[in-house]
Amino acid sequence: MYTQYPHKKKKHVGLWIALIAVVAIVASAVIILSSLPDFLNPKNLGITYTEENYQSAVNKIGLNITFNGMTSDELREYTKKLKESGEKLNINDYTWEQSDYERKTFTLTSEEATAFLNEVAPAFYWFSNQQIKVGSDGKIEASGTLYLRKAVNELYPELSTKIPFPLFEKVNLYSKGSIHIENNSLTLDTDELEAGLINTISPQMLEDNAGYFNKLYSCVPGLEIYSLNVNEAGEIAVDALIPQKTIITKK
């Protein structure tokens, strides 16, 4: 049998050599990537925040959230646990009721804006590990991780069936530039915009798809942002009609 079919053993040997080579390459890649945290995490802008920053932002915006009967301190502790676990909830599995709309005019520091975006509803939000940095030149740097698959399925379901390839679960983003919202219409003027390994996104591509960014805030029924920009003090200035009461219940 050996002399009759020698080529079969050679093929087995070649297959094992190939498998060992693949395993070695994968193992090397894991070791290299694990030693490069900045490759796996969004860009660090040096912005940190405290619980006081979060509470200050909530008081300025004026939010009273009830989630499955939980309010106040109980809800805050539950939110922290969800954030620590990394669990994500689908907004379409819940009923959202907004009421008590008030027009609010306020400013947010970099720390307050960062705290609010990370802490207000981490299990529902499409971003995590965000940092917002307002520069002295009036431009805003922003970094964070976008849960791409979640965002497309919940915000843009019409696109989910048109994309001819599987989506990454998440991708790191970084941008720097000017931002302005007037009457719920967003205008972006970017100096830099990176998505994962794509280091440059053209201004034309951004302009052509600007409408998709609007859904990040216009998905809140009745929310009207009359203006949002950076003031001379280097803070984000907001004038908006905001629901002061939100009740979230499982369907």
PDB file of C-alpha atoms in Angstrom:
ATOM      1  CA  MET A   1       0.000   0.000   0.000  1.00  0.00           C
ATOM      2  CA  TYR A   2       2.848   2.364   0.775  1.00  0.00           C
ATOM      3  CA  THR A   3       4.583   1.854  -2.545  1.00  0.00           C
ATOM      4  CA  GLN A   4       1.273   2.072  -4.418  1.00  0.00           C
ATOM      5  CA  TYR A   5       0.104   5.422  -2.952  1.00  0.00           C
ATOM      6  CA  PRO A   6       3.148   7.444  -1.841  1.00  0.00           C
ATOM      7  CA  HIS A   7       1.632  10.759  -3.030  1.00  0.00           C
ATOM      8  CA  LYS A   8      -1.130  10.639  -0.383  1.00  0.00           C
ATOM      9  CA  LYS A   9       1.368  10.764   2.481  1.00  0.00           C
ATOM     10  CA  LYS A  10       3.165  13.634   0.856  1.00  0.00           C
ATOM     11  CA  LYS A  11      -0.093  15.523   0.609  1.00  0.00           C
ATOM     12  CA  HIS A  12      -0.780  14.971   4.326  1.00  0.00           C
ATOM     13  CA  VAL A  13       2.673  16.231   5.229  1.00  0.00           C
ATOM     14  CA  GLY A  14       2.173  19.324   3.083  1.00  0.00           C
ATOM     15  CA  LEU A  15      -1.209  19.984   4.696  1.00  0.00           C
ATOM     16  CA  TRP A  16       0.217  19.825   8.227  1.00  0.00           C
ATOM     17  CA  ILE A  17       3.057  22.173   7.275  1.00  0.00           C
ATOM     18  CA  ALA A  18       0.532  24.662   5.894  1.00  0.00           C
ATOM     19  CA  LEU A  19      -1.641  24.455   9.041  1.00  0.00           C
ATOM     20  CA  ILE A  20       1.347  24.983  11.320  1.00  0.00           C
ATOM     21  CA  ALA A  21       2.361  28.018   9.264  1.00  0.00           C
ATOM     22  CA  VAL A  22      -1.128  29.528   9.507  1.00  0.00           C
ATOM     23  CA  VAL A  23      -1.261  28.980  13.287  1.00  0.00           C
ATOM     24  CA  ALA A  24       2.161  30.581  13.676  1.00  0.00           C
ATOM     25  CA  ILE A  25       1.100  33.640  11.647  1.00  0.00           C
ATOM     26  CA  VAL A  26      -2.137  34.060  13.619  1.00  0.00           C
ATOM     27  CA  ALA A  27      -0.347  33.663  16.954  1.00  0.00           C
ATOM     28  CA  SER A  28       2.251  36.243  15.936  1.00  0.00           C
ATOM     29  CA  ALA A  29      -0.465  38.689  14.908  1.00  0.00           C
ATOM     30  CA  VAL A  30      -2.245  38.286  18.257  1.00  0.00           C
ATOM     31  CA  ILE A  31       0.977  38.918  20.179  1.00  0.00           C
ATOM     32  CA  ILE A  32       1.797  42.007  18.119  1.00  0.00           C
ATOM     33  CA  LEU A  33      -1.704  43.484  18.360  1.00  0.00           C
ATOM     34  CA  SER A  34      -1.962  42.826  22.073  1.00  0.00           C
ATOM     35  CA  SER A  35       1.166  44.905  22.553  1.00  0.00           C
ATOM     36  CA  LEU A  36      -0.363  47.805  20.643  1.00  0.00           C
ATOM     37  CA  PRO A  37      -3.390  48.964  22.675  1.00  0.00           C
ATOM     38  CA  ASP A  38      -3.761  52.123  20.579  1.00  0.00           C
ATOM     39  CA  PHE A  39      -4.391  49.906  17.546  1.00  0.00           C
ATOM     40  CA  LEU A  40      -7.320  48.192  19.249  1.00  0.00           C
ATOM     41  CA  ASN A  41      -8.710  51.203  21.106  1.00  0.00           C
ATOM     42  CA  PRO A  42      -9.916  54.596  19.877  1.00  0.00           C
ATOM     43  CA  LYS A  43      -7.457  57.480  19.912  1.00  0.00           C
ATOM     44  CA  ASN A  44      -6.809  58.893  23.373  1.00  0.00           C
ATOM     45  CA  LEU A  45      -7.479  62.650  23.455  1.00  0.00           C
ATOM     46  CA  GLY A  46      -6.571  63.004  27.115  1.00  0.00           C
ATOM     47  CA  ILE A  47     -10.113  63.799  28.295  1.00  0.00           C
ATOM     48  CA  THR A  48     -11.267  62.194  31.540  1.00  0.00           C
ATOM     49  CA  TYR A  49     -14.430  62.852  33.537  1.00  0.00           C
ATOM     50  CA  THR A  50     -15.972  62.375  36.948  1.00  0.00           C
ATOM     51  CA  GLU A  51     -19.419  61.587  38.300  1.00  0.00           C
ATOM     52  CA  GLU A  52     -19.773  65.305  39.043  1.00  0.00           C
ATOM     53  CA  ASN A  53     -19.204  66.091  35.347  1.00  0.00           C
ATOM     54  CA  TYR A  54     -21.993  63.709  34.407  1.00  0.00           C
ATOM     55  CA  GLN A  55     -24.445  65.051  36.992  1.00  0.00           C
ATOM     56  CA  SER A  56     -23.640  68.617  35.949  1.00  0.00           C
ATOM     57  CA  ALA A  57     -24.409  67.800  32.299  1.00  0.00           C
ATOM     58  CA  VAL A  58     -27.683  66.061  33.218  1.00  0.00           C
ATOM     59  CA  ASN A  59     -28.786  69.027  35.331  1.00  0.00           C
ATOM     60  CA  LYS A  60     -28.042  71.477  32.523  1.00  0.00           C
ATOM     61  CA  ILE A  61     -29.846  69.417  29.893  1.00  0.00           C
ATOM     62  CA  GLY A  62     -32.648  68.536  32.292  1.00  0.00           C
ATOM     63  CA  LEU A  63     -33.333  64.817  32.083  1.00  0.00           C
ATOM     64  CA  ASN A  64     -35.633  62.613  34.133  1.00  0.00           C
ATOM     65  CA  ILE A  65     -35.406  59.027  32.878  1.00  0.00           C
ATOM     66  CA  THR A  66     -37.461  56.046  34.032  1.00  0.00           C
ATOM     67  CA  PHE A  67     -36.297  52.653  32.801  1.00  0.00           C
ATOM     68  CA  ASN A  68     -38.514  49.649  33.547  1.00  0.00           C
ATOM     69  CA  GLY A  69     -39.725  51.377  36.720  1.00  0.00           C
ATOM     70  CA  MET A  70     -36.234  52.350  37.909  1.00  0.00           C
ATOM     71  CA  THR A  71     -35.376  55.996  38.528  1.00  0.00           C
ATOM     72  CA  SER A  72     -32.702  58.120  40.164  1.00  0.00           C
ATOM     73  CA  ASP A  73     -29.948  56.319  42.112  1.00  0.00           C
ATOM     74  CA  GLU A  74     -31.279  52.838  41.398  1.00  0.00           C
ATOM     75  CA  LEU A  75     -31.214  53.493  37.653  1.00  0.00           C
ATOM     76  CA  ARG A  76     -27.760  55.050  37.868  1.00  0.00           C
ATOM     77  CA  GLU A  77     -26.314  51.943  39.511  1.00  0.00           C
ATOM     78  CA  TYR A  78     -28.037  49.699  36.980  1.00  0.00           C
ATOM     79  CA  THR A  79     -26.651  51.821  34.126  1.00  0.00           C
ATOM     80  CA  LYS A  80     -23.128  51.488  35.519  1.00  0.00           C
ATOM     81  CA  LYS A  81     -23.469  47.695  35.661  1.00  0.00           C
ATOM     82  CA  LEU A  82     -24.666  47.555  32.055  1.00  0.00           C
ATOM     83  CA  LYS A  83     -21.734  49.709  30.984  1.00  0.00           C
ATOM     84  CA  GLU A  84     -19.224  47.530  32.839  1.00  0.00           C
ATOM     85  CA  SER A  85     -20.645  44.338  31.350  1.00  0.00           C
ATOM     86  CA  GLY A  86     -20.608  45.753  27.817  1.00  0.00           C
ATOM     87  CA  GLU A  87     -24.170  44.526  27.271  1.00  0.00           C
ATOM     88  CA  LYS A  88     -26.036  46.226  24.420  1.00  0.00           C
ATOM     89  CA  LEU A  89     -29.819  46.631  24.211  1.00  0.00           C
ATOM     90  CA  ASN A  90     -31.833  47.094  21.016  1.00  0.00           C
ATOM     91  CA  ILE A  91     -33.831  50.320  21.001  1.00  0.00           C
ATOM     92  CA  ASN A  92     -36.559  48.619  18.973  1.00  0.00           C
ATOM     93  CA  ASP A  93     -37.238  46.163  21.815  1.00  0.00           C
ATOM     94  CA  TYR A  94     -38.448  49.021  24.029  1.00  0.00           C
ATOM     95  CA  THR A  95     -41.183  51.643  24.025  1.00  0.00           C
ATOM     96  CA  TRP A  96     -39.969  55.247  24.396  1.00  0.00           C
ATOM     97  CA  GLU A  97     -42.265  57.986  25.679  1.00  0.00           C
ATOM     98  CA  GLN A  98     -40.982  61.567  25.739  1.00  0.00           C
ATOM     99  CA  SER A  99     -42.853  64.460  27.358  1.00  0.00           C
ATOM    100  CA  ASP A 100     -42.496  67.778  29.259  1.00  0.00           C
ATOM    101  CA  TYR A 101     -40.559  69.556  26.505  1.00  0.00           C
ATOM    102  CA  GLU A 102     -38.617  72.656  27.527  1.00  0.00           C
ATOM    103  CA  ARG A 103     -36.350  74.998  25.650  1.00  0.00           C
ATOM    104  CA  LYS A 104     -32.892  74.851  27.218  1.00  0.00           C
ATOM    105  CA  THR A 105     -29.879  77.101  26.642  1.00  0.00           C
ATOM    106  CA  PHE A 106     -26.630  75.893  28.172  1.00  0.00           C
ATOM    107  CA  THR A 107     -22.949  75.186  27.613  1.00  0.00           C
ATOM    108  CA  LEU A 108     -20.964  71.981  28.109  1.00  0.00           C
ATOM    109  CA  THR A 109     -17.267  71.599  28.796  1.00  0.00           C
ATOM    110  CA  SER A 110     -15.264  68.853  27.099  1.00  0.00           C
ATOM    111  CA  GLU A 111     -15.502  66.796  30.284  1.00  0.00           C
ATOM    112  CA  GLU A 112     -19.262  67.283  30.650  1.00  0.00           C
ATOM    113  CA  ALA A 113     -19.953  66.401  27.012  1.00  0.00           C
ATOM    114  CA  THR A 114     -17.738  63.319  27.254  1.00  0.00           C
ATOM    115  CA  ALA A 115     -19.379  62.204  30.509  1.00  0.00           C
ATOM    116  CA  PHE A 116     -22.903  62.644  29.162  1.00  0.00           C
ATOM    117  CA  LEU A 117     -22.305  60.708  25.928  1.00  0.00           C
ATOM    118  CA  ASN A 118     -20.637  57.819  27.738  1.00  0.00           C
ATOM    119  CA  GLU A 119     -22.989  57.523  30.699  1.00  0.00           C
ATOM    120  CA  VAL A 120     -26.536  58.578  29.809  1.00  0.00           C
ATOM    121  CA  ALA A 121     -27.585  55.349  28.041  1.00  0.00           C
ATOM    122  CA  PRO A 122     -24.533  53.210  27.289  1.00  0.00           C
ATOM    123  CA  ALA A 123     -26.462  49.997  26.646  1.00  0.00           C
ATOM    124  CA  PHE A 124     -28.603  51.665  23.950  1.00  0.00           C
ATOM    125  CA  TYR A 125     -26.075  54.043  22.442  1.00  0.00           C
ATOM    126  CA  TRP A 126     -24.194  53.183  19.255  1.00  0.00           C
ATOM    127  CA  PHE A 127     -20.873  54.499  20.573  1.00  0.00           C
ATOM    128  CA  SER A 128     -18.587  53.736  23.499  1.00  0.00           C
ATOM    129  CA  ASN A 129     -15.256  54.976  24.901  1.00  0.00           C
ATOM    130  CA  GLN A 130     -15.929  58.448  23.540  1.00  0.00           C
ATOM    131  CA  GLN A 131     -13.848  61.542  24.126  1.00  0.00           C
ATOM    132  CA  ILE A 132     -14.866  65.055  23.087  1.00  0.00           C
ATOM    133  CA  LYS A 133     -12.161  67.716  23.113  1.00  0.00           C
ATOM    134  CA  VAL A 134     -12.939  71.347  22.307  1.00  0.00           C
ATOM    135  CA  GLY A 135      -9.842  73.209  21.146  1.00  0.00           C
ATOM    136  CA  SER A 136      -8.931  76.846  21.647  1.00  0.00           C
ATOM    137  CA  ASP A 137      -9.331  77.314  17.890  1.00  0.00           C
ATOM    138  CA  GLY A 138     -13.033  76.428  18.125  1.00  0.00           C
ATOM    139  CA  LYS A 139     -12.627  73.036  16.521  1.00  0.00           C
ATOM    140  CA  ILE A 140     -13.732  69.764  18.076  1.00  0.00           C
ATOM    141  CA  GLU A 141     -11.814  66.522  18.228  1.00  0.00           C
ATOM    142  CA  ALA A 142     -13.859  63.387  18.792  1.00  0.00           C
ATOM    143  CA  SER A 143     -12.881  59.750  19.138  1.00  0.00           C
ATOM    144  CA  GLY A 144     -14.741  56.596  20.070  1.00  0.00           C
ATOM    145  CA  THR A 145     -15.863  53.142  19.054  1.00  0.00           C
ATOM    146  CA  LEU A 146     -18.866  52.829  16.766  1.00  0.00           C
ATOM    147  CA  TYR A 147     -20.932  49.641  17.048  1.00  0.00           C
ATOM    148  CA  LEU A 148     -21.374  49.513  13.303  1.00  0.00           C
ATOM    149  CA  ARG A 149     -23.671  46.513  13.013  1.00  0.00           C
ATOM    150  CA  LYS A 150     -25.966  47.806  15.768  1.00  0.00           C
ATOM    151  CA  ALA A 151     -26.121  51.305  14.257  1.00  0.00           C
ATOM    152  CA  VAL A 152     -27.001  50.057  10.783  1.00  0.00           C
ATOM    153  CA  ASN A 153     -29.654  47.616  12.015  1.00  0.00           C
ATOM    154  CA  GLU A 154     -31.355  50.146  14.306  1.00  0.00           C
ATOM    155  CA  LEU A 155     -30.881  53.469  12.514  1.00  0.00           C
ATOM    156  CA  TYR A 156     -30.577  52.495   8.874  1.00  0.00           C
ATOM    157  CA  PRO A 157     -32.429  49.188   8.404  1.00  0.00           C
ATOM    158  CA  GLU A 158     -33.001  50.079   4.759  1.00  0.00           C
ATOM    159  CA  LEU A 159     -29.253  49.743   4.204  1.00  0.00           C
ATOM    160  CA  SER A 160     -28.749  46.437   6.017  1.00  0.00           C
ATOM    161  CA  THR A 161     -30.048  44.405   3.053  1.00  0.00           C
ATOM    162  CA  LYS A 162     -28.121  46.423   0.460  1.00  0.00           C
ATOM    163  CA  ILE A 163     -24.611  46.042   1.872  1.00  0.00           C
ATOM    164  CA  PRO A 164     -23.086  43.114  -0.048  1.00  0.00           C
ATOM    165  CA  PHE A 165     -20.671  42.006   2.691  1.00  0.00           C
ATOM    166  CA  PRO A 166     -20.800  41.232   6.432  1.00  0.00           C
ATOM    167  CA  LEU A 167     -20.378  44.303   8.613  1.00  0.00           C
ATOM    168  CA  PHE A 168     -17.756  44.587  11.320  1.00  0.00           C
ATOM    169  CA  GLU A 169     -19.281  44.555  14.775  1.00  0.00           C
ATOM    170  CA  LYS A 170     -17.455  47.754  15.679  1.00  0.00           C
ATOM    171  CA  VAL A 171     -14.925  50.224  14.318  1.00  0.00           C
ATOM    172  CA  ASN A 172     -12.864  53.000  15.918  1.00  0.00           C
ATOM    173  CA  LEU A 173     -13.487  56.560  14.714  1.00  0.00           C
ATOM    174  CA  TYR A 174     -11.579  59.820  14.990  1.00  0.00           C
ATOM    175  CA  SER A 175     -12.473  63.232  13.651  1.00  0.00           C
ATOM    176  CA  LYS A 176     -11.328  66.825  13.950  1.00  0.00           C
ATOM    177  CA  GLY A 177     -13.060  69.875  12.565  1.00  0.00           C
ATOM    178  CA  SER A 178     -15.903  72.321  12.973  1.00  0.00           C
ATOM    179  CA  ILE A 179     -19.469  71.328  13.756  1.00  0.00           C
ATOM    180  CA  HIS A 180     -22.612  73.394  13.578  1.00  0.00           C
ATOM    181  CA  ILE A 181     -26.272  72.493  13.934  1.00  0.00           C
ATOM    182  CA  GLU A 182     -29.011  74.948  13.048  1.00  0.00           C
ATOM    183  CA  ASN A 183     -32.686  73.987  13.154  1.00  0.00           C
ATOM    184  CA  ASN A 184     -31.769  70.299  13.325  1.00  0.00           C
ATOM    185  CA  SER A 185     -29.600  70.555  10.194  1.00  0.00           C
ATOM    186  CA  LEU A 186     -25.995  69.415  10.671  1.00  0.00           C
ATOM    187  CA  THR A 187     -23.006  71.019   8.954  1.00  0.00           C
ATOM    188  CA  LEU A 188     -19.570  69.420   9.260  1.00  0.00           C
ATOM    189  CA  ASP A 189     -16.252  70.892   8.122  1.00  0.00           C
ATOM    190  CA  THR A 190     -13.645  68.235   8.832  1.00  0.00           C
ATOM    191  CA  ASP A 191      -9.872  68.520   8.818  1.00  0.00           C
ATOM    192  CA  GLU A 192      -9.441  64.823   9.617  1.00  0.00           C
ATOM    193  CA  LEU A 193     -11.773  61.846   9.632  1.00  0.00           C
ATOM    194  CA  GLU A 194     -10.593  58.284  10.214  1.00  0.00           C
ATOM    195  CA  ALA A 195     -12.598  55.078  10.346  1.00  0.00           C
ATOM    196  CA  GLY A 196     -10.626  52.034  11.427  1.00  0.00           C
ATOM    197  CA  LEU A 197      -7.754  51.535   9.001  1.00  0.00           C
ATOM    198  CA  ILE A 198      -9.196  54.111   6.579  1.00  0.00           C
ATOM    199  CA  ASN A 199      -7.151  57.203   7.369  1.00  0.00           C
ATOM    200  CA  THR A 200      -8.809  59.644   5.001  1.00  0.00           C
ATOM    201  CA  ILE A 201     -12.464  60.145   4.116  1.00  0.00           C
ATOM    202  CA  SER A 202     -13.004  62.797   1.455  1.00  0.00           C
ATOM    203  CA  PRO A 203     -15.073  65.908   2.241  1.00  0.00           C
ATOM    204  CA  GLN A 204     -17.250  65.109  -0.756  1.00  0.00           C
ATOM    205  CA  MET A 205     -18.066  61.642   0.592  1.00  0.00           C
ATOM    206  CA  LEU A 206     -18.888  63.210   3.953  1.00  0.00           C
ATOM    207  CA  GLU A 207     -21.141  65.825   2.356  1.00  0.00           C
ATOM    208  CA  ASP A 208     -22.930  63.207   0.250  1.00  0.00           C
ATOM    209  CA  ASN A 209     -23.749  61.173   3.362  1.00  0.00           C
ATOM    210  CA  ALA A 210     -24.366  63.971   5.867  1.00  0.00           C
ATOM    211  CA  GLY A 211     -28.020  63.000   6.132  1.00  0.00           C
ATOM    212  CA  TYR A 212     -27.099  59.781   7.890  1.00  0.00           C
ATOM    213  CA  PHE A 213     -25.477  61.713  10.761  1.00  0.00           C
ATOM    214  CA  ASN A 214     -28.705  63.589  11.433  1.00  0.00           C
ATOM    215  CA  LYS A 215     -30.375  60.398  12.624  1.00  0.00           C
ATOM    216  CA  LEU A 216     -28.019  60.223  15.590  1.00  0.00           C
ATOM    217  CA  TYR A 217     -30.019  62.996  17.256  1.00  0.00           C
ATOM    218  CA  SER A 218     -33.190  63.427  15.176  1.00  0.00           C
ATOM    219  CA  CYS A 219     -34.292  59.902  16.187  1.00  0.00           C
ATOM    220  CA  VAL A 220     -35.510  61.467  19.463  1.00  0.00           C
ATOM    221  CA  PRO A 221     -39.142  62.484  18.756  1.00  0.00           C
ATOM    222  CA  GLY A 222     -39.737  66.199  19.164  1.00  0.00           C
ATOM    223  CA  LEU A 223     -36.091  67.097  19.814  1.00  0.00           C
ATOM    224  CA  GLU A 224     -35.302  70.401  18.127  1.00  0.00           C
ATOM    225  CA  ILE A 225     -31.723  71.701  18.145  1.00  0.00           C
ATOM    226  CA  TYR A 226     -32.034  75.354  17.215  1.00  0.00           C
ATOM    227  CA  SER A 227     -28.278  75.860  17.388  1.00  0.00           C
ATOM    228  CA  LEU A 228     -25.158  74.012  18.475  1.00  0.00           C
ATOM    229  CA  ASN A 229     -21.641  75.379  18.066  1.00  0.00           C
ATOM    230  CA  VAL A 230     -18.453  76.245  19.944  1.00  0.00           C
ATOM    231  CA  ASN A 231     -18.394  79.578  21.781  1.00  0.00           C
ATOM    232  CA  GLU A 232     -15.464  81.885  22.504  1.00  0.00           C
ATOM    233  CA  ALA A 233     -14.902  80.245  25.901  1.00  0.00           C
ATOM    234  CA  GLY A 234     -14.126  76.930  24.229  1.00  0.00           C
ATOM    235  CA  GLU A 235     -17.369  75.260  25.311  1.00  0.00           C
ATOM    236  CA  ILE A 236     -20.176  73.641  23.337  1.00  0.00           C
ATOM    237  CA  ALA A 237     -23.107  76.057  23.304  1.00  0.00           C
ATOM    238  CA  VAL A 238     -26.573  74.535  22.845  1.00  0.00           C
ATOM    239  CA  ASP A 239     -30.021  76.010  22.318  1.00  0.00           C
ATOM    240  CA  ALA A 240     -32.620  73.238  22.016  1.00  0.00           C
ATOM    241  CA  LEU A 241     -36.129  72.029  22.770  1.00  0.00           C
ATOM    242  CA  ILE A 242     -35.531  68.909  24.876  1.00  0.00           C
ATOM    243  CA  PRO A 243     -37.902  66.366  26.448  1.00  0.00           C
ATOM    244  CA  GLN A 244     -37.394  66.562  30.198  1.00  0.00           C
ATOM    245  CA  LYS A 245     -39.125  63.267  30.907  1.00  0.00           C
ATOM    246  CA  THR A 246     -38.440  59.918  29.212  1.00  0.00           C
ATOM    247  CA  ILE A 247     -40.107  56.629  30.115  1.00  0.00           C
ATOM    248  CA  ILE A 248     -38.545  53.455  28.686  1.00  0.00           C
ATOM    249  CA  THR A 249     -40.366  50.127  29.011  1.00  0.00           C
ATOM    250  CA  LYS A 250     -39.797  46.668  27.587  1.00  0.00           C
ATOM    251  CA  LYS A 251     -42.250  45.801  24.809  1.00  0.00           C
TER     252      LYS A 251
END
